[in-house]
Amino acid sequence: MMIAVLRLSHRKKRDKRISTHAGLVSRALGADKIIYTGDEDNVLLNSVNNVVKHWGGKFTAEYSKHYEKIINEYKKKKFLIVHLTMYGLKLEKEIRKIRKRKNILVIIGGEKVPKEIYELSDYNLSVTSQPHSEIAALALFLDYYYKGKELSRKFPHGKRIKPDAKHKIFI
């Protein structure tokens, strides 16, 4: 089983925070990898990969110049291609069918998403059919996919926190 996230059109000067959050949410909520397109940004990749180094798990962050190459590569490997958008079929109505597939490439937009993405995707899923963040859409998709089980996921070989109402306690 593998879930990869494809983040379209990263803009180095404008998107460093949102793209970092895309990587952090992907990792924390159960994806295995994120691939960024757009501007190549080693600071972004190092930032996300350093979180994995310190907090554990096997998540990776990578860069690719061409999203078409990534989508076609994953299609050849029989991955289901899911594009998260405010247009398309409702997440809550389609998620049961999607859960039957174990290998998924989830696409989240950046700036204007090319029409080709809608055509190449097996599913264009709407999350509320209202404008909002691609990070929120990704978090909701992963939560619906894993039915909340991702919230208790363990990350081997990393820092751990003991839940506490008042203090930061590392184990």
PDB file of C-alpha atoms in Angstrom:
ATOM      1  CA  MET A   1       0.000   0.000   0.000  1.00  0.00           C
ATOM      2  CA  MET A   2       1.253   3.465  -0.883  1.00  0.00           C
ATOM      3  CA  ILE A   3      -0.181   6.962  -0.941  1.00  0.00           C
ATOM      4  CA  ALA A   4       1.862   9.620  -2.700  1.00  0.00           C
ATOM      5  CA  VAL A   5       0.945  13.304  -2.913  1.00  0.00           C
ATOM      6  CA  LEU A   6       1.712  15.434  -5.956  1.00  0.00           C
ATOM      7  CA  ARG A   7       1.842  19.158  -5.111  1.00  0.00           C
ATOM      8  CA  LEU A   8       1.524  21.194  -8.300  1.00  0.00           C
ATOM      9  CA  SER A   9       3.229  24.486  -9.130  1.00  0.00           C
ATOM     10  CA  HIS A  10       5.295  25.293  -6.037  1.00  0.00           C
ATOM     11  CA  ARG A  11       6.459  28.918  -6.213  1.00  0.00           C
ATOM     12  CA  LYS A  12       9.697  29.318  -4.261  1.00  0.00           C
ATOM     13  CA  LYS A  13       9.156  32.910  -3.105  1.00  0.00           C
ATOM     14  CA  ARG A  14       5.424  32.753  -2.509  1.00  0.00           C
ATOM     15  CA  ASP A  15       4.551  29.189  -1.421  1.00  0.00           C
ATOM     16  CA  LYS A  16       7.301  28.023   0.934  1.00  0.00           C
ATOM     17  CA  ARG A  17       5.025  27.917   3.983  1.00  0.00           C
ATOM     18  CA  ILE A  18       1.995  26.325   2.316  1.00  0.00           C
ATOM     19  CA  SER A  19       4.171  23.792   0.469  1.00  0.00           C
ATOM     20  CA  THR A  20       5.951  22.892   3.712  1.00  0.00           C
ATOM     21  CA  HIS A  21       2.556  22.386   5.332  1.00  0.00           C
ATOM     22  CA  ALA A  22       1.522  20.143   2.427  1.00  0.00           C
ATOM     23  CA  GLY A  23       4.506  17.923   3.234  1.00  0.00           C
ATOM     24  CA  LEU A  24       3.929  17.953   6.989  1.00  0.00           C
ATOM     25  CA  VAL A  25       0.224  17.125   6.677  1.00  0.00           C
ATOM     26  CA  SER A  26       0.963  14.397   4.120  1.00  0.00           C
ATOM     27  CA  ARG A  27       3.449  12.744   6.474  1.00  0.00           C
ATOM     28  CA  ALA A  28       1.493  13.174   9.701  1.00  0.00           C
ATOM     29  CA  LEU A  29      -1.775  11.875   8.262  1.00  0.00           C
ATOM     30  CA  GLY A  30      -0.553   8.776   6.477  1.00  0.00           C
ATOM     31  CA  ALA A  31       0.927   9.498   3.049  1.00  0.00           C
ATOM     32  CA  ASP A  32       4.279   7.941   2.169  1.00  0.00           C
ATOM     33  CA  LYS A  33       5.761  10.648  -0.021  1.00  0.00           C
ATOM     34  CA  ILE A  34       5.226  14.087  -1.511  1.00  0.00           C
ATOM     35  CA  ILE A  35       6.469  15.190  -4.912  1.00  0.00           C
ATOM     36  CA  TYR A  36       6.671  18.908  -5.652  1.00  0.00           C
ATOM     37  CA  THR A  37       6.537  20.437  -9.129  1.00  0.00           C
ATOM     38  CA  GLY A  38       7.044  24.063 -10.122  1.00  0.00           C
ATOM     39  CA  ASP A  39      10.119  25.854  -8.819  1.00  0.00           C
ATOM     40  CA  GLU A  40      12.889  23.577  -7.595  1.00  0.00           C
ATOM     41  CA  ASP A  41      13.450  24.365  -3.911  1.00  0.00           C
ATOM     42  CA  ASN A  42      16.071  22.418  -1.970  1.00  0.00           C
ATOM     43  CA  VAL A  43      15.335  24.410   1.196  1.00  0.00           C
ATOM     44  CA  LEU A  44      11.747  23.101   1.073  1.00  0.00           C
ATOM     45  CA  LEU A  45      12.847  19.505   0.460  1.00  0.00           C
ATOM     46  CA  ASN A  46      15.440  19.670   3.243  1.00  0.00           C
ATOM     47  CA  SER A  47      12.903  21.167   5.640  1.00  0.00           C
ATOM     48  CA  VAL A  48      10.387  18.361   5.119  1.00  0.00           C
ATOM     49  CA  ASN A  49      13.036  15.626   5.066  1.00  0.00           C
ATOM     50  CA  ASN A  50      14.557  16.997   8.305  1.00  0.00           C
ATOM     51  CA  VAL A  51      11.191  16.589  10.025  1.00  0.00           C
ATOM     52  CA  VAL A  52      11.303  12.913   9.045  1.00  0.00           C
ATOM     53  CA  LYS A  53      14.880  12.635  10.318  1.00  0.00           C
ATOM     54  CA  HIS A  54      13.914  13.990  13.752  1.00  0.00           C
ATOM     55  CA  TRP A  55      10.334  12.773  14.113  1.00  0.00           C
ATOM     56  CA  GLY A  56      10.613   9.369  12.435  1.00  0.00           C
ATOM     57  CA  GLY A  57       8.885   7.394   9.752  1.00  0.00           C
ATOM     58  CA  LYS A  58       9.791   6.582   6.167  1.00  0.00           C
ATOM     59  CA  PHE A  59       8.243   9.596   4.433  1.00  0.00           C
ATOM     60  CA  THR A  60      10.170  11.285   1.603  1.00  0.00           C
ATOM     61  CA  ALA A  61       9.933  14.631  -0.175  1.00  0.00           C
ATOM     62  CA  GLU A  62      11.067  14.862  -3.793  1.00  0.00           C
ATOM     63  CA  TYR A  63      11.046  17.289  -6.714  1.00  0.00           C
ATOM     64  CA  SER A  64      10.066  16.694 -10.329  1.00  0.00           C
ATOM     65  CA  LYS A  65      10.103  19.257 -13.097  1.00  0.00           C
ATOM     66  CA  HIS A  66       7.131  17.781 -14.992  1.00  0.00           C
ATOM     67  CA  TYR A  67       3.849  16.715 -13.400  1.00  0.00           C
ATOM     68  CA  GLU A  68       2.838  14.844 -16.579  1.00  0.00           C
ATOM     69  CA  LYS A  69       5.813  12.505 -16.184  1.00  0.00           C
ATOM     70  CA  ILE A  70       4.862  11.730 -12.569  1.00  0.00           C
ATOM     71  CA  ILE A  71       1.186  11.116 -13.357  1.00  0.00           C
ATOM     72  CA  ASN A  72       2.032   8.833 -16.292  1.00  0.00           C
ATOM     73  CA  GLU A  73       4.608   6.943 -14.207  1.00  0.00           C
ATOM     74  CA  TYR A  74       2.039   6.311 -11.459  1.00  0.00           C
ATOM     75  CA  LYS A  75      -0.655   5.355 -13.981  1.00  0.00           C
ATOM     76  CA  LYS A  76       1.723   2.727 -15.405  1.00  0.00           C
ATOM     77  CA  LYS A  77       2.129   1.345 -11.872  1.00  0.00           C
ATOM     78  CA  LYS A  78      -1.700   1.059 -11.655  1.00  0.00           C
ATOM     79  CA  PHE A  79      -2.107   3.799  -9.041  1.00  0.00           C
ATOM     80  CA  LEU A  80      -5.492   5.446  -8.726  1.00  0.00           C
ATOM     81  CA  ILE A  81      -5.122   9.144  -9.582  1.00  0.00           C
ATOM     82  CA  VAL A  82      -7.212  11.374  -7.289  1.00  0.00           C
ATOM     83  CA  HIS A  83      -7.295  15.140  -7.788  1.00  0.00           C
ATOM     84  CA  LEU A  84      -8.626  17.186  -4.873  1.00  0.00           C
ATOM     85  CA  THR A  85     -10.549  20.235  -6.032  1.00  0.00           C
ATOM     86  CA  MET A  86     -13.620  22.296  -5.246  1.00  0.00           C
ATOM     87  CA  TYR A  87     -15.169  20.870  -8.422  1.00  0.00           C
ATOM     88  CA  GLY A  88     -15.995  17.249  -9.096  1.00  0.00           C
ATOM     89  CA  LEU A  89     -17.630  14.389  -7.242  1.00  0.00           C
ATOM     90  CA  LYS A  90     -18.248  14.630  -3.515  1.00  0.00           C
ATOM     91  CA  LEU A  91     -15.526  13.105  -1.334  1.00  0.00           C
ATOM     92  CA  GLU A  92     -17.984  11.647   1.160  1.00  0.00           C
ATOM     93  CA  LYS A  93     -19.910   9.827  -1.596  1.00  0.00           C
ATOM     94  CA  GLU A  94     -16.885   8.377  -3.412  1.00  0.00           C
ATOM     95  CA  ILE A  95     -14.515   7.484  -0.573  1.00  0.00           C
ATOM     96  CA  ARG A  96     -15.772   3.887  -0.154  1.00  0.00           C
ATOM     97  CA  LYS A  97     -14.818   3.060  -3.749  1.00  0.00           C
ATOM     98  CA  ILE A  98     -11.463   4.786  -3.348  1.00  0.00           C
ATOM     99  CA  ARG A  99     -10.647   2.894  -0.129  1.00  0.00           C
ATOM    100  CA  LYS A 100     -10.728  -0.358  -2.130  1.00  0.00           C
ATOM    101  CA  ARG A 101      -7.606   0.824  -3.928  1.00  0.00           C
ATOM    102  CA  LYS A 102      -4.358   0.625  -1.985  1.00  0.00           C
ATOM    103  CA  ASN A 103      -2.045   2.632  -4.242  1.00  0.00           C
ATOM    104  CA  ILE A 104      -3.113   6.227  -4.761  1.00  0.00           C
ATOM    105  CA  LEU A 105      -1.539   9.377  -6.163  1.00  0.00           C
ATOM    106  CA  VAL A 106      -3.318  12.381  -4.625  1.00  0.00           C
ATOM    107  CA  ILE A 107      -2.946  15.628  -6.572  1.00  0.00           C
ATOM    108  CA  ILE A 108      -3.265  18.999  -4.868  1.00  0.00           C
ATOM    109  CA  GLY A 109      -3.094  22.267  -6.753  1.00  0.00           C
ATOM    110  CA  GLY A 110      -1.055  25.370  -6.431  1.00  0.00           C
ATOM    111  CA  GLU A 111      -1.876  28.217  -8.734  1.00  0.00           C
ATOM    112  CA  LYS A 112      -4.424  27.639 -11.525  1.00  0.00           C
ATOM    113  CA  VAL A 113      -4.665  23.886 -12.139  1.00  0.00           C
ATOM    114  CA  PRO A 114      -4.278  22.931 -15.823  1.00  0.00           C
ATOM    115  CA  LYS A 115      -7.351  21.369 -17.473  1.00  0.00           C
ATOM    116  CA  GLU A 116      -5.194  18.350 -18.282  1.00  0.00           C
ATOM    117  CA  ILE A 117      -5.098  17.399 -14.574  1.00  0.00           C
ATOM    118  CA  TYR A 118      -8.878  16.998 -14.560  1.00  0.00           C
ATOM    119  CA  GLU A 119      -8.660  14.772 -17.638  1.00  0.00           C
ATOM    120  CA  LEU A 120      -5.747  12.627 -16.413  1.00  0.00           C
ATOM    121  CA  SER A 121      -7.312  11.983 -12.995  1.00  0.00           C
ATOM    122  CA  ASP A 122      -9.444   8.923 -12.278  1.00  0.00           C
ATOM    123  CA  TYR A 123     -11.338  10.990  -9.706  1.00  0.00           C
ATOM    124  CA  ASN A 124     -11.793  14.729  -9.348  1.00  0.00           C
ATOM    125  CA  LEU A 125     -13.043  14.984  -5.776  1.00  0.00           C
ATOM    126  CA  SER A 126     -14.693  18.030  -4.319  1.00  0.00           C
ATOM    127  CA  VAL A 127     -14.184  18.808  -0.687  1.00  0.00           C
ATOM    128  CA  THR A 128     -17.165  21.064   0.212  1.00  0.00           C
ATOM    129  CA  SER A 129     -17.518  22.560  -3.307  1.00  0.00           C
ATOM    130  CA  GLN A 130     -16.344  25.847  -1.784  1.00  0.00           C
ATOM    131  CA  PRO A 131     -13.052  27.726  -2.068  1.00  0.00           C
ATOM    132  CA  HIS A 132     -10.593  26.742   0.664  1.00  0.00           C
ATOM    133  CA  SER A 133      -7.075  25.445   1.224  1.00  0.00           C
ATOM    134  CA  GLU A 134      -5.571  22.495  -0.616  1.00  0.00           C
ATOM    135  CA  ILE A 135      -4.009  21.574   2.724  1.00  0.00           C
ATOM    136  CA  ALA A 136      -7.454  21.305   4.322  1.00  0.00           C
ATOM    137  CA  ALA A 137      -8.651  19.200   1.390  1.00  0.00           C
ATOM    138  CA  LEU A 138      -5.645  16.885   1.751  1.00  0.00           C
ATOM    139  CA  ALA A 139      -6.158  16.514   5.506  1.00  0.00           C
ATOM    140  CA  LEU A 140      -9.840  15.694   5.046  1.00  0.00           C
ATOM    141  CA  PHE A 141      -9.124  13.219   2.247  1.00  0.00           C
ATOM    142  CA  LEU A 142      -6.540  11.337   4.328  1.00  0.00           C
ATOM    143  CA  ASP A 143      -8.817  11.347   7.372  1.00  0.00           C
ATOM    144  CA  TYR A 144     -11.765   9.987   5.374  1.00  0.00           C
ATOM    145  CA  TYR A 145      -9.528   7.416   3.662  1.00  0.00           C
ATOM    146  CA  TYR A 146      -8.075   6.072   6.924  1.00  0.00           C
ATOM    147  CA  LYS A 147     -11.310   6.547   8.928  1.00  0.00           C
ATOM    148  CA  GLY A 148      -9.418   8.423  11.651  1.00  0.00           C
ATOM    149  CA  LYS A 149      -6.893   5.624  12.259  1.00  0.00           C
ATOM    150  CA  GLU A 150      -4.063   7.852  11.000  1.00  0.00           C
ATOM    151  CA  LEU A 151      -4.397   9.911  14.178  1.00  0.00           C
ATOM    152  CA  SER A 152      -2.893   7.118  16.293  1.00  0.00           C
ATOM    153  CA  ARG A 153      -0.179   6.168  13.822  1.00  0.00           C
ATOM    154  CA  LYS A 154       3.303   5.479  15.247  1.00  0.00           C
ATOM    155  CA  PHE A 155       6.464   6.876  13.662  1.00  0.00           C
ATOM    156  CA  PRO A 156       9.451   4.604  14.342  1.00  0.00           C
ATOM    157  CA  HIS A 157      12.901   6.019  15.129  1.00  0.00           C
ATOM    158  CA  GLY A 158      11.783   9.521  16.002  1.00  0.00           C
ATOM    159  CA  LYS A 159      10.897  11.845  18.826  1.00  0.00           C
ATOM    160  CA  ARG A 160       7.725  11.008  20.721  1.00  0.00           C
ATOM    161  CA  ILE A 161       5.504  13.178  22.842  1.00  0.00           C
ATOM    162  CA  LYS A 162       3.592  12.128  25.913  1.00  0.00           C
ATOM    163  CA  PRO A 163       0.145  13.770  25.836  1.00  0.00           C
ATOM    164  CA  ASP A 164      -0.236  16.256  28.696  1.00  0.00           C
ATOM    165  CA  ALA A 165      -2.728  19.043  29.358  1.00  0.00           C
ATOM    166  CA  LYS A 166      -0.127  21.620  30.432  1.00  0.00           C
ATOM    167  CA  HIS A 167       3.401  20.612  29.458  1.00  0.00           C
ATOM    168  CA  LYS A 168       5.555  19.559  26.528  1.00  0.00           C
ATOM    169  CA  ILE A 169       6.847  16.134  27.526  1.00  0.00           C
ATOM    170  CA  PHE A 170       9.146  14.156  25.237  1.00  0.00           C
ATOM    171  CA  ILE A 171       9.561  10.432  25.776  1.00  0.00           C
TER     172      ILE A 171
END
